[in-house]
XYZ file of C-alpha atoms in Angstrom:
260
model
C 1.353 -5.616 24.230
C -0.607 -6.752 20.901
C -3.324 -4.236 19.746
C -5.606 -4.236 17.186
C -7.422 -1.676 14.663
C -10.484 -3.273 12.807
C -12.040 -1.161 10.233
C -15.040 -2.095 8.578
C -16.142 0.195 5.429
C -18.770 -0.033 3.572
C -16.915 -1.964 0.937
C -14.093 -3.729 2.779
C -13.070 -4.378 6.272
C -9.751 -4.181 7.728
C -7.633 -5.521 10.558
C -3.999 -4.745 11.628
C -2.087 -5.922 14.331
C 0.451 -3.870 16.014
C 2.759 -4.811 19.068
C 5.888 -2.351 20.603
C 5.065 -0.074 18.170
C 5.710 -2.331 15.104
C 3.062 -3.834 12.620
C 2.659 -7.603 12.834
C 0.292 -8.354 9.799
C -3.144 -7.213 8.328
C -6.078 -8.641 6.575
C -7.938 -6.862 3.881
C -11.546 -8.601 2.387
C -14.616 -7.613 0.561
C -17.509 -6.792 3.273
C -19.890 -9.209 3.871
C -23.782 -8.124 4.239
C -23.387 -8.610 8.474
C -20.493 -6.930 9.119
C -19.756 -8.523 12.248
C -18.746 -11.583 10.280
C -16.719 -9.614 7.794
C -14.584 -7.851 11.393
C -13.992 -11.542 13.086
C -13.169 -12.748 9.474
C -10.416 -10.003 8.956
C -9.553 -10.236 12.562
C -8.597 -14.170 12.590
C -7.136 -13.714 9.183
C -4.960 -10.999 10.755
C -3.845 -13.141 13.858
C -3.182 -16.257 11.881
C -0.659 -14.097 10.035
C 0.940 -13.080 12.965
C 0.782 -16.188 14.607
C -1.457 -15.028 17.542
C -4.382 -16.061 19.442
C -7.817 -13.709 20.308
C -7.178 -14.114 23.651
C -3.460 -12.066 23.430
C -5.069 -8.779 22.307
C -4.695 -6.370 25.055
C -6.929 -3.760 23.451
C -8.923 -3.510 20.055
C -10.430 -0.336 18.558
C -13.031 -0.457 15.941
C -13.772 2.198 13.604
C -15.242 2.469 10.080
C -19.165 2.935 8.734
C -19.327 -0.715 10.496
C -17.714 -0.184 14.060
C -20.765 -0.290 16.066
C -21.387 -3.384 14.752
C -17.691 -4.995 15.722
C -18.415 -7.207 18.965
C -14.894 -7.337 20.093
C -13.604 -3.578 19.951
C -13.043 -2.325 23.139
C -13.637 0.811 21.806
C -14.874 2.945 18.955
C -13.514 5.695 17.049
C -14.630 7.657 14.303
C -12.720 7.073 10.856
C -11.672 10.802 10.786
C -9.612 10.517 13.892
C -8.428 7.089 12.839
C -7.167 8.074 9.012
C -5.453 11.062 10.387
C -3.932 9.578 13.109
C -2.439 6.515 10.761
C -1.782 8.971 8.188
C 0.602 10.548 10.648
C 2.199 8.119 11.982
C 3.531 7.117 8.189
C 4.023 10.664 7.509
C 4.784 12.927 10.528
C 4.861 15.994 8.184
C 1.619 15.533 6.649
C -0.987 17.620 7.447
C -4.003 16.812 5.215
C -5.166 13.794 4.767
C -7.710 13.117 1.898
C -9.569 9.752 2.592
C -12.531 8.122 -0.437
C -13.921 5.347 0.851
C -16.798 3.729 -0.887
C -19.759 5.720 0.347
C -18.258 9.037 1.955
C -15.009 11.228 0.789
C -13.521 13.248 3.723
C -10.455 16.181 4.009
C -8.860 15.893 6.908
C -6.819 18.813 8.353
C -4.039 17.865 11.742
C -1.537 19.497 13.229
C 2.078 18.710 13.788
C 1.173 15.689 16.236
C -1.627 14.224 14.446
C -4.842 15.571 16.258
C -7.682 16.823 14.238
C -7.751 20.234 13.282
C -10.646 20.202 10.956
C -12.393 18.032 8.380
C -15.272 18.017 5.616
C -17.406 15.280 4.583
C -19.930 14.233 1.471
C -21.583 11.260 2.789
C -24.814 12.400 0.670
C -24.674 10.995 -2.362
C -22.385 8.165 -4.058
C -20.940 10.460 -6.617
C -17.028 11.588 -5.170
C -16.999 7.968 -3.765
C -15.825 4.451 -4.251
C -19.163 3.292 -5.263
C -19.309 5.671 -8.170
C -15.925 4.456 -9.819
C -17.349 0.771 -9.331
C -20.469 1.995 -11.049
C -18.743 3.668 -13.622
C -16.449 1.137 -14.408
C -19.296 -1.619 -14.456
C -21.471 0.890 -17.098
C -17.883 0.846 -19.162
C -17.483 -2.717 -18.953
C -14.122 -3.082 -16.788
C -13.145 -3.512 -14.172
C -12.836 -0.895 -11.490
C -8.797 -1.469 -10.988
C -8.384 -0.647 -14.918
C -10.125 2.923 -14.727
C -6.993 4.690 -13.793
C -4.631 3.170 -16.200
C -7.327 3.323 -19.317
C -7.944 7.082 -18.333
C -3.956 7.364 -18.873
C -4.478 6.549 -22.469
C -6.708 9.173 -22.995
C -6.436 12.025 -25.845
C -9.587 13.870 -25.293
C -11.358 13.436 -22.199
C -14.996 13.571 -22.427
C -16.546 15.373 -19.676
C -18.948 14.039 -16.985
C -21.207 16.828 -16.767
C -24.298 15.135 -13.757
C -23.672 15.407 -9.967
C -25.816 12.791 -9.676
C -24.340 8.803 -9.849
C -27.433 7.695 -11.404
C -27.813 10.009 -14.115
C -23.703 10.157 -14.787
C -24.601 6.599 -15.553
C -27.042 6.919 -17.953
C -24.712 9.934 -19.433
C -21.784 7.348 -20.130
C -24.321 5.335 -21.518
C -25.502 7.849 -23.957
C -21.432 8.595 -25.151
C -20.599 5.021 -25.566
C -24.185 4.377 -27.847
C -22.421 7.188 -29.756
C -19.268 5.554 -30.286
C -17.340 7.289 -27.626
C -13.801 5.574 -26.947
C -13.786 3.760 -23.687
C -10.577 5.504 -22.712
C -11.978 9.151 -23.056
C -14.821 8.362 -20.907
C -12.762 6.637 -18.376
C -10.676 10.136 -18.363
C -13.997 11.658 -17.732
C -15.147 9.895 -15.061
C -11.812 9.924 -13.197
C -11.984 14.066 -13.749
C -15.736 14.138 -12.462
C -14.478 12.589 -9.263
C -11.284 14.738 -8.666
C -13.546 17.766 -9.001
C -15.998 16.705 -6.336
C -13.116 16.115 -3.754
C -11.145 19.285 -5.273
C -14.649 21.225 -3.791
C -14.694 19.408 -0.598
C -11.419 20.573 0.033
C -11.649 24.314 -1.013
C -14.068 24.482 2.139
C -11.418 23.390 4.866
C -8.312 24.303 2.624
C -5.442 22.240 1.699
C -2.112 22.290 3.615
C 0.932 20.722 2.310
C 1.837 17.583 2.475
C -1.294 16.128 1.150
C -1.788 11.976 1.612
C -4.681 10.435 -0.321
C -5.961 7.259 1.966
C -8.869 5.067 1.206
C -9.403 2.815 -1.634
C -9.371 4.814 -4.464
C -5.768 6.053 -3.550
C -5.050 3.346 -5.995
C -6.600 5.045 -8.777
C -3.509 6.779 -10.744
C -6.131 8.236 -13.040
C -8.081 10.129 -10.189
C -4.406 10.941 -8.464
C -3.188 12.625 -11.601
C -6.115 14.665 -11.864
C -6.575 15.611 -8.024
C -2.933 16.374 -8.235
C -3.677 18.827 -11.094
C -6.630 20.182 -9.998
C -5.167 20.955 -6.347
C -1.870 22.562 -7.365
C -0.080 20.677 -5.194
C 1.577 16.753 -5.185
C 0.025 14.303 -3.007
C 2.536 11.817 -1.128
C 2.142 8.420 -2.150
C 2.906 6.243 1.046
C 4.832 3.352 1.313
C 1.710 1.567 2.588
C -1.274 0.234 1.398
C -3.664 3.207 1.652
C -6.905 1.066 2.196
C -5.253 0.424 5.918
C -4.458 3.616 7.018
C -7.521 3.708 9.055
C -6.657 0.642 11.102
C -3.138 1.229 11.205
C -4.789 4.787 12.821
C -7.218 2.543 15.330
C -4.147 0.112 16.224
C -1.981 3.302 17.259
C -5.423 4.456 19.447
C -5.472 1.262 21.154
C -1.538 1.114 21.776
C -2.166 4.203 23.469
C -4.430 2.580 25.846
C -2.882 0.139 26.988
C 0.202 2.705 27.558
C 2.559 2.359 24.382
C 4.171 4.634 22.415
């Protein structure tokens, strides 16, 4: 039967379409401000890909900051479950899952089959999340894809000493008025954030093997770093992390409807 996972962030919504076990396509876009438009836009996106019609989807789940607001999931499920769960799936041996999104950065502890064991989450304040990066890379000047690769070029890293978004801002500020080199503070910012989630995860613990899921999975800067600063490699998955949490609320809905 066709199933669907539609994930709507706070930055980007997500559908994938799964049928027999086996991924038929996915759509990935920047949220809209009503984020039931963004899920039917990712959704018909998804089935036009796949060649399919609304009306064969046997079961959808919804999950994300926006799932309440999806008017065609059958069902919602929190983003935890859903990351872990699609995390597993790609990786049956991995048993931590690290997810930043772009307001909240969660570790995620399962067991050998993929059911929650535990998790932590910062959902209080922007720093440790997408949104900072895209500040921090708007305050620089670039974009936020470059951050990772200009923090690569770094030969001094220039600490990012505020918790606080809004005053880290105004502290790049202050080190490019003095000349600071963009690539140093790029380094910074990227080891700012790997600290935050490095704490986050001291209070659950870390359990090899570690997959980073969520948007800024993508950063290489903030994956070196984390990498560093947690002792241990993370797994990078043959899969675009920013869908692992509706591959997750695909496999949720397969199981509904009595797949594998």
């Amino acid at each position: 039967m066709l199933v669907a996972g539609c994930d709507v962030g706070s930055l980007t919504a997500k559908a994938l379409l799964m049928e027999n076990g086996r991924i038929l396509s996915h759509e990935l876009r920047r949220v809209k401000p009503r984020p039931e438009l963004s899920a039917r836009e990712v959704m018909e996106g998804a089935l036009r890909k796949a060649g399919r019609r609304w009306e064969e989807v046997a079961y959808c789940v919804g999950t994300g900051y926006g799932r309440v607001r999806i008017p065609f999931a059958n069902e919602n499920i929190s983003e935890i479950s859903c990351h872990g769960k699609g995390a597993h799936w790609l990786l049956p041996s991995v048993r931590t899952v690290i997810d930043i999104g772009g307001q909240d950065c969660k570790v995620i502890r399962v067991d050998g089959e993929g059911r929650l064991v535990n998790f932590v989450m910062n959902d209080k304040c922007a720093a440790g999340t997408g949104r900072f990066l895209e500040l921090m890379a708007k305050t620089l000047g670039v974009g936020v894809e470059d951050l990772g690769r200009l923090s690569l070029s770094s030969k001094e890293p220039i600490p990012i000493t505020n918790i606080c978004a809004v005053y880290a801002q105004s502290e790049v500020l202050s080190y490019l008025a003095e000349g600071a080199n963009v690539e140093d503070v790029a380094a910074g910012v990227n080891q700012s954030m790997a600290a935050r989630v490095k704490a986050l995860a001291s209070r659950v613990g870390v359990e090899r093997e570690v997959v980073l899921s969520g948007g800024v999975a993508k950063n290489i800067g903030v994956v070196k770093y984390l990498e560093e600063m947690l002792g241990v490699p993370l797994i990078r998955l043959d899969f675009d992390p920013q869908l692992v949490g509706a591959l997750g609320a695909a496999l949720f809905a397969s199981e509904r409807v009595g797949g594998n």
